[in-house]
Each structure stands twice: as structure tokens, then as C-alpha cells.
Amino acid sequence: MSVNDPQPAHSARPEQSGAPHTGDDTTVKVPRKKTPHPIFHSEIAICWILLAAMIVVNALREFGVLDPSTRDMSNAALAWFTPDRYVSLIWIPIYALLALWLVCMGNTKQRRKKTGPLPVSLQALLFIVAAVIQVGWLLAWGFNQYWLAILAAFMDTILIYLLGYHTHKKDTSIWGWAPFTLFGTWMLLETIIVFVRVICLAFAKSGDINNTAQGVCTVALTVVILAVGAFMRFKFHDWIFGIVALWTIIGIAFHIMDVSKFTGVLIIVVATIGALITYIPWNRVNGHLSKLDTTTTGKKITR
């Protein structure tokens, strides 16, 4: 071969061609990393904006700007099934956990999975819809659209639980279900509370409200909610529902203490019994008692 003859194409050095060499003189194409659709960056921003909107609107409600009960219900104890003001502090851990969840979702690759034809993740879609409805029911309540507010609050509760269910499938840790169990439980109780307040307001406009009936209904609702909390604890290992229920019920007891001390004390007693039933580790206690019983009955009597 002459010195001036060009070298064959296959003799080119792999490092000059910029592609890896496999040994059989074939070039392997390195696939480019797919960059996520721009909307996957904007969906997180939308979620943050809606979270901020929820905080602002809810703060307006808590300070009385969007709370018509301060105008329509002159008697603070008109609706007995209403918690004290301090119970609303539960919004602080709710929003903190939601913010933490958004940070985690922004760092995970799960958000890059599209939802059918929509270039958005299912988690973000559910959160956006739930946040919009959350703001909507607060505004409806503030503008005296009570039944619309109750319907929107109920729908929002369902969406929050759906979001928690879907998130828990992706993340089985406590951060995958705790934010939405806390949020959903409080929204469920909030829906019941505003429903009772609207019913009491309707009765107040037509005449006096029977205190005995209010006391019976309040105690009955307390028992039902505590029973649901115990069911969630033993069936689904959800211990957050019961804690939120106890937090709310104790607030209700303090709220009506000036009106009916007997009912307030009775609710505290019922809540204490419910807490013991729900959170005592009965499996360990029952196992320990069974072991003691076996040890006692299995002993041989020696004379």
C-alpha cells in the first residue's frame, strides 16, 4: 500500500469519532437524555401558587373577613358542635406538610409521567383541582353561599383522599400518606361542622333552638366520629384520623362549657374513653394477658 493512499474508514480511532468502540468496529449511538416537557416545571409552580392562595384565603376566613358566622350568628354558642378558635391551629401542620410534599414532588421523577393526553402528572392534577375547590368553598362560605360551600367542601374532601391514595401507591413512607390523611380528616370534620352550623342558623331564624336536642346531637356526633377513628386505626393503621378527631372534639367541649358544663364534661369523658380504646396497643395487652393466663393455669400443683 502506498504511503499516499487514504486509510480505510474503519481504521479511524474511536476516540477521534467521539463514539464508544465495541471491538467489532461498529459505532454505538449514545441516546440523548430526554428533557422533561416545560409544563413539568410549571406544574410545580402552579401548585405552589395555589398553596399560597389557600393560605391567604384561609387566613382571611380565620380573621373574620370571610367568616359570615361572626355576622349571622350573634350568639357564639348558637351551634354547639363548633370547636374553639384554637382548633384552627391545625392548619399550620397541614400547610407545612403540604409544602414539604411539594418539595419532594418537585425533586422526584414521578412527576414526569403524563396523565393520558395531558402533559401533567396525576398527583399535580389532583392537587390543583383540590386547591381550586378549597379556595372556592372558602369564598362561597364568605359570601353566604352556605349550601354551595358545603357541597364544595365535601367534594374537596373526596379529592384530597384520592390524592392521598394515589400518592401512597407511589410512596409508602409516612410522607406519602400523612399530609393528605391530616388534610382530608380535618376537611371531613370541617364539612360536618359547617353543615351543623348552617342547620342551627336555619333553626335560629325560625325560632329558638332546643338545647337538649343540641346536647344529644353533639354527644351522638362525638361518639360516631370517635368510632370512625377507632375503625381507621384498627382497619387501616391510620392513627392520624383519631388524633385530629380528639383535637376537634376537645375543642368542641371547651366551646360549650359556658353553655352546658354537663355536656362539655360528658364529651371530655367520652373522648377519653375513645382515646383509650383507639390507642392502647390491645394486641400486646391481650398477648400479655394470654401469656399470664397460660403461665398461671399451666403450673403444676405440688403438695
Short mmCIF file of C-alpha atoms in Angstrom, two decimals:
data_model
loop_
_atom_site.label_atom_id
_atom_site.label_comp_id
_atom_site.label_asym_id
_atom_site.label_seq_id
_atom_site.Cartn_x
_atom_site.Cartn_y
_atom_site.Cartn_z
CA MET A 1 0.00 0.00 0.00
CA SER A 2 1.31 3.43 -0.92
CA VAL A 3 2.04 5.98 1.73
CA ASN A 4 -0.24 8.44 -0.01
CA ASP A 5 -3.16 6.01 -0.11
CA PRO A 6 -6.01 7.07 2.22
CA GLN A 7 -6.61 4.88 5.24
CA PRO A 8 -9.80 2.81 5.34
CA ALA A 9 -12.73 4.34 7.14
CA HIS A 10 -12.85 1.53 9.70
CA SER A 11 -9.33 2.30 10.86
CA ALA A 12 -10.35 5.62 12.32
CA ARG A 13 -9.65 5.78 16.02
CA PRO A 14 -12.74 5.58 18.20
CA GLU A 15 -11.64 8.44 20.39
CA GLN A 16 -11.50 10.70 17.33
CA SER A 17 -15.03 9.85 16.23
CA GLY A 18 -16.47 10.65 19.65
CA ALA A 19 -18.41 7.32 19.88
CA PRO A 20 -17.60 4.27 22.01
CA HIS A 21 -15.79 1.37 20.33
CA THR A 22 -17.30 -2.10 20.78
CA GLY A 23 -14.41 -4.16 19.42
CA ASP A 24 -16.14 -5.24 16.19
CA ASP A 25 -15.56 -1.87 14.53
CA THR A 26 -19.21 -0.81 14.97
CA THR A 27 -20.27 2.52 16.34
CA VAL A 28 -22.85 2.63 19.13
CA LYS A 29 -25.10 5.65 19.26
CA VAL A 30 -25.45 7.09 22.73
CA PRO A 31 -29.10 8.05 23.32
CA ARG A 32 -29.71 11.57 24.42
CA LYS A 33 -31.41 12.17 27.72
CA LYS A 34 -34.95 13.35 27.25
CA THR A 35 -35.56 16.69 28.81
CA PRO A 36 -38.89 16.96 30.59
CA HIS A 37 -41.68 18.93 29.00
CA PRO A 38 -41.63 22.58 30.14
CA ILE A 39 -45.04 22.14 31.75
CA PHE A 40 -43.50 19.74 34.25
CA HIS A 41 -41.58 22.68 35.61
CA SER A 42 -44.61 24.97 35.53
CA GLU A 43 -46.96 22.46 37.20
CA ILE A 44 -44.91 22.65 40.40
CA ALA A 45 -45.01 26.44 40.24
CA ILE A 46 -48.79 26.32 39.81
CA CYS A 47 -49.07 24.05 42.85
CA TRP A 48 -47.01 26.48 44.94
CA ILE A 49 -49.14 29.43 43.82
CA LEU A 50 -52.34 27.59 44.72
CA LEU A 51 -50.92 26.59 48.10
CA ALA A 52 -50.16 30.25 48.79
CA ALA A 53 -53.69 31.16 47.67
CA MET A 54 -55.17 28.60 50.07
CA ILE A 55 -53.14 30.04 52.94
CA VAL A 56 -54.17 33.63 52.18
CA VAL A 57 -57.88 32.89 51.74
CA ASN A 58 -57.97 30.69 54.81
CA ALA A 59 -56.21 33.37 56.85
CA LEU A 60 -58.88 35.87 55.78
CA ARG A 61 -61.52 33.44 56.97
CA GLU A 62 -59.83 32.77 60.31
CA PHE A 63 -59.50 36.50 60.99
CA GLY A 64 -63.22 37.00 60.32
CA VAL A 65 -63.05 38.68 56.92
CA LEU A 66 -64.58 35.67 55.13
CA ASP A 67 -66.46 34.17 58.08
CA PRO A 68 -70.16 35.13 57.95
CA SER A 69 -70.80 33.38 61.26
CA THR A 70 -69.43 36.45 63.04
CA ARG A 71 -72.27 38.45 61.46
CA ASP A 72 -75.13 35.96 61.19
CA MET A 73 -74.58 34.06 64.43
CA SER A 74 -74.58 36.68 67.16
CA ASN A 75 -74.59 34.00 69.86
CA ALA A 76 -71.16 32.35 69.96
CA ALA A 77 -72.68 29.15 71.33
CA LEU A 78 -75.54 29.00 68.83
CA ALA A 79 -74.13 25.84 67.25
CA TRP A 80 -72.81 23.56 69.96
CA PHE A 81 -70.90 21.33 67.55
CA THR A 82 -68.36 24.07 66.89
CA PRO A 83 -64.75 23.86 68.12
CA ASP A 84 -62.95 26.62 69.94
CA ARG A 85 -60.82 29.04 67.94
CA TYR A 86 -57.52 27.39 68.86
CA VAL A 87 -58.51 24.24 66.95
CA SER A 88 -57.85 26.14 63.71
CA LEU A 89 -54.14 25.99 64.52
CA ILE A 90 -54.25 22.56 62.88
CA TRP A 91 -53.89 24.40 59.57
CA ILE A 92 -50.24 25.10 60.44
CA PRO A 93 -49.07 21.45 60.29
CA ILE A 94 -51.37 20.83 57.32
CA TYR A 95 -49.78 23.55 55.21
CA ALA A 96 -46.29 22.66 56.43
CA LEU A 97 -46.72 19.03 55.36
CA LEU A 98 -48.21 20.07 52.02
CA ALA A 99 -45.22 22.34 51.40
CA LEU A 100 -42.85 19.51 52.26
CA TRP A 101 -44.74 17.21 49.91
CA LEU A 102 -44.44 19.75 47.08
CA VAL A 103 -40.70 19.95 47.66
CA CYS A 104 -40.44 16.16 47.45
CA MET A 105 -42.64 16.02 44.35
CA GLY A 106 -40.51 18.67 42.68
CA ASN A 107 -37.42 16.52 43.17
CA THR A 108 -38.88 13.21 42.08
CA LYS A 109 -39.07 11.80 38.58
CA GLN A 110 -42.59 10.52 39.18
CA ARG A 111 -43.99 13.90 38.19
CA ARG A 112 -42.69 13.35 34.65
CA LYS A 113 -45.25 10.65 33.98
CA LYS A 114 -48.06 12.06 31.92
CA THR A 115 -51.75 11.57 32.70
CA GLY A 116 -53.18 10.30 29.43
CA PRO A 117 -53.15 13.06 26.81
CA LEU A 118 -52.44 15.71 29.46
CA PRO A 119 -48.77 16.69 29.88
CA VAL A 120 -49.15 16.78 33.66
CA SER A 121 -48.82 14.22 36.42
CA LEU A 122 -51.89 12.81 38.13
CA GLN A 123 -50.64 13.95 41.53
CA ALA A 124 -50.25 17.55 40.39
CA LEU A 125 -53.61 17.46 38.60
CA LEU A 126 -55.45 16.24 41.70
CA PHE A 127 -53.67 18.78 43.88
CA ILE A 128 -54.51 21.64 41.52
CA VAL A 129 -58.19 20.71 41.35
CA ALA A 130 -58.41 20.17 45.11
CA ALA A 131 -56.71 23.51 45.80
CA VAL A 132 -59.05 25.38 43.44
CA ILE A 133 -62.10 23.81 45.09
CA GLN A 134 -60.60 24.56 48.52
CA VAL A 135 -60.36 28.25 47.67
CA GLY A 136 -63.81 28.08 46.08
CA TRP A 137 -65.61 26.72 49.12
CA LEU A 138 -63.95 29.26 51.40
CA LEU A 139 -65.08 32.09 49.12
CA ALA A 140 -68.58 30.62 48.83
CA TRP A 141 -68.80 30.44 52.61
CA GLY A 142 -67.58 34.01 52.91
CA PHE A 143 -70.28 35.26 50.53
CA ASN A 144 -73.07 33.42 52.39
CA GLN A 145 -73.49 30.67 49.79
CA TYR A 146 -73.73 28.07 52.52
CA TRP A 147 -75.03 25.03 50.67
CA LEU A 148 -72.66 25.59 47.77
CA ALA A 149 -69.82 25.84 50.28
CA ILE A 150 -70.85 22.57 51.96
CA LEU A 151 -71.05 20.76 48.60
CA ALA A 152 -67.65 22.11 47.55
CA ALA A 153 -66.09 21.17 50.91
CA PHE A 154 -67.42 17.62 50.58
CA MET A 155 -66.06 17.31 47.03
CA ASP A 156 -62.73 18.70 48.18
CA THR A 157 -62.55 16.08 50.94
CA ILE A 158 -63.03 13.29 48.39
CA LEU A 159 -60.34 14.72 46.11
CA ILE A 160 -57.88 15.03 48.98
CA TYR A 161 -58.38 11.41 49.95
CA LEU A 162 -57.98 10.36 46.30
CA LEU A 163 -54.74 12.31 46.12
CA GLY A 164 -53.54 10.65 49.30
CA TYR A 165 -54.45 7.21 47.95
CA HIS A 166 -52.56 7.79 44.70
CA THR A 167 -49.56 9.27 46.48
CA HIS A 168 -49.42 6.37 48.93
CA LYS A 169 -49.15 3.95 46.00
CA LYS A 170 -46.04 5.80 44.83
CA ASP A 171 -44.56 6.44 48.26
CA THR A 172 -45.33 4.02 51.10
CA SER A 173 -43.49 6.09 53.70
CA ILE A 174 -45.28 8.29 56.19
CA TRP A 175 -44.69 11.29 53.93
CA GLY A 176 -46.76 9.58 51.24
CA TRP A 177 -49.98 9.49 53.24
CA ALA A 178 -49.68 11.63 56.39
CA PRO A 179 -50.15 15.06 54.72
CA PHE A 180 -53.35 14.03 52.99
CA THR A 181 -54.75 11.98 55.86
CA LEU A 182 -54.32 15.00 58.11
CA PHE A 183 -55.75 17.36 55.49
CA GLY A 184 -58.59 15.03 54.49
CA THR A 185 -59.62 14.23 58.06
CA TRP A 186 -59.78 17.87 59.02
CA MET A 187 -61.74 18.72 55.87
CA LEU A 188 -64.22 15.94 56.66
CA LEU A 189 -64.73 17.30 60.17
CA GLU A 190 -64.86 20.85 58.83
CA THR A 191 -67.62 19.83 56.44
CA ILE A 192 -69.63 18.33 59.29
CA ILE A 193 -69.06 21.42 61.42
CA VAL A 194 -70.21 23.92 58.78
CA PHE A 195 -73.20 21.70 57.97
CA VAL A 196 -74.28 21.73 61.63
CA ARG A 197 -73.77 25.49 61.80
CA VAL A 198 -75.97 26.04 58.77
CA ILE A 199 -78.71 23.82 60.21
CA CYS A 200 -78.55 25.67 63.53
CA LEU A 201 -78.67 29.01 61.71
CA ALA A 202 -81.80 27.92 59.85
CA PHE A 203 -83.50 26.87 63.09
CA ALA A 204 -82.42 30.08 64.80
CA LYS A 205 -84.13 32.19 62.15
CA SER A 206 -87.39 30.27 62.54
CA GLY A 207 -87.35 30.09 66.33
CA ASP A 208 -85.40 29.05 69.37
CA ILE A 209 -83.09 26.04 69.29
CA ASN A 210 -83.73 23.30 71.82
CA ASN A 211 -80.63 22.98 73.97
CA THR A 212 -81.48 19.40 74.91
CA ALA A 213 -81.61 18.41 71.25
CA GLN A 214 -78.31 20.17 70.62
CA GLY A 215 -76.68 18.36 73.52
CA VAL A 216 -77.92 14.96 72.38
CA CYS A 217 -76.85 15.57 68.78
CA THR A 218 -73.42 16.82 69.86
CA VAL A 219 -72.75 13.78 72.02
CA ALA A 220 -74.05 11.45 69.29
CA LEU A 221 -71.79 13.02 66.67
CA THR A 222 -68.88 12.76 69.09
CA VAL A 223 -69.45 9.03 69.56
CA VAL A 224 -69.77 8.43 65.80
CA ILE A 225 -66.57 10.34 64.97
CA LEU A 226 -64.60 8.55 67.68
CA ALA A 227 -65.93 5.21 66.44
CA VAL A 228 -64.76 6.04 62.92
CA GLY A 229 -61.37 7.00 64.33
CA ALA A 230 -61.08 3.63 66.09
CA PHE A 231 -62.14 1.84 62.91
CA MET A 232 -59.50 3.66 60.86
CA ARG A 233 -56.87 2.82 63.48
CA PHE A 234 -57.57 -0.92 63.62
CA LYS A 235 -58.56 -1.48 59.98
CA PHE A 236 -56.13 0.74 58.08
CA HIS A 237 -53.50 1.52 60.77
CA ASP A 238 -54.38 5.21 60.37
CA TRP A 239 -53.62 6.83 63.71
CA ILE A 240 -53.87 10.41 62.41
CA PHE A 241 -57.67 10.35 61.98
CA GLY A 242 -58.19 9.70 65.69
CA ILE A 243 -55.76 12.42 66.74
CA VAL A 244 -57.50 15.02 64.58
CA ALA A 245 -60.87 13.84 65.89
CA LEU A 246 -59.73 14.14 69.51
CA TRP A 247 -58.23 17.58 68.86
CA THR A 248 -61.53 18.77 67.39
CA ILE A 249 -63.81 17.15 69.98
CA ILE A 250 -61.88 18.56 72.93
CA GLY A 251 -62.18 21.97 71.29
CA ILE A 252 -65.94 21.46 70.98
CA ALA A 253 -66.15 20.53 74.67
CA PHE A 254 -64.38 23.73 75.72
CA HIS A 255 -66.55 25.76 73.35
CA ILE A 256 -69.82 24.72 75.01
CA MET A 257 -68.53 24.64 78.58
CA ASP A 258 -70.08 28.04 79.37
CA VAL A 259 -73.44 26.96 77.96
CA SER A 260 -73.66 23.42 79.34
CA LYS A 261 -70.92 22.22 81.64
CA PHE A 262 -72.57 18.82 81.91
CA THR A 263 -72.41 18.28 78.14
CA GLY A 264 -68.87 19.60 77.95
CA VAL A 265 -67.63 17.30 80.71
CA LEU A 266 -69.53 14.37 79.21
CA ILE A 267 -67.85 14.94 75.84
CA ILE A 268 -64.42 15.02 77.50
CA VAL A 269 -65.18 11.72 79.27
CA VAL A 270 -66.38 10.13 76.03
CA ALA A 271 -63.29 11.43 74.20
CA THR A 272 -61.02 9.98 76.90
CA ILE A 273 -62.68 6.58 76.62
CA GLY A 274 -62.42 6.75 72.83
CA ALA A 275 -58.73 7.62 73.03
CA LEU A 276 -58.05 4.67 75.33
CA ILE A 277 -59.92 2.28 73.05
CA THR A 278 -58.17 3.59 69.94
CA TYR A 279 -54.57 3.95 71.06
CA ILE A 280 -53.97 1.31 73.71
CA PRO A 281 -51.98 -1.49 71.97
CA TRP A 282 -54.60 -4.15 72.60
CA ASN A 283 -52.65 -6.81 70.72
CA ARG A 284 -49.77 -6.50 73.15
CA VAL A 285 -52.06 -6.28 76.16
CA ASN A 286 -54.12 -9.25 75.02
CA GLY A 287 -50.98 -11.25 74.26
CA HIS A 288 -49.51 -10.40 77.65
CA LEU A 289 -52.73 -11.38 79.43
CA SER A 290 -52.93 -14.62 77.46
CA LYS A 291 -49.33 -15.40 78.39
CA LEU A 292 -50.07 -14.73 82.06
CA ASP A 293 -53.18 -16.90 81.89
CA THR A 294 -51.25 -19.75 80.27
CA THR A 295 -48.49 -19.47 82.84
CA THR A 296 -50.96 -19.46 85.72
CA THR A 297 -53.14 -22.33 84.53
CA GLY A 298 -50.16 -24.40 83.37
CA LYS A 299 -48.48 -24.57 86.73
CA LYS A 300 -48.49 -27.94 88.43
CA ILE A 301 -49.76 -28.01 91.97
CA THR A 302 -47.23 -29.69 94.22
CA ARG A 303 -48.06 -30.85 97.70
#
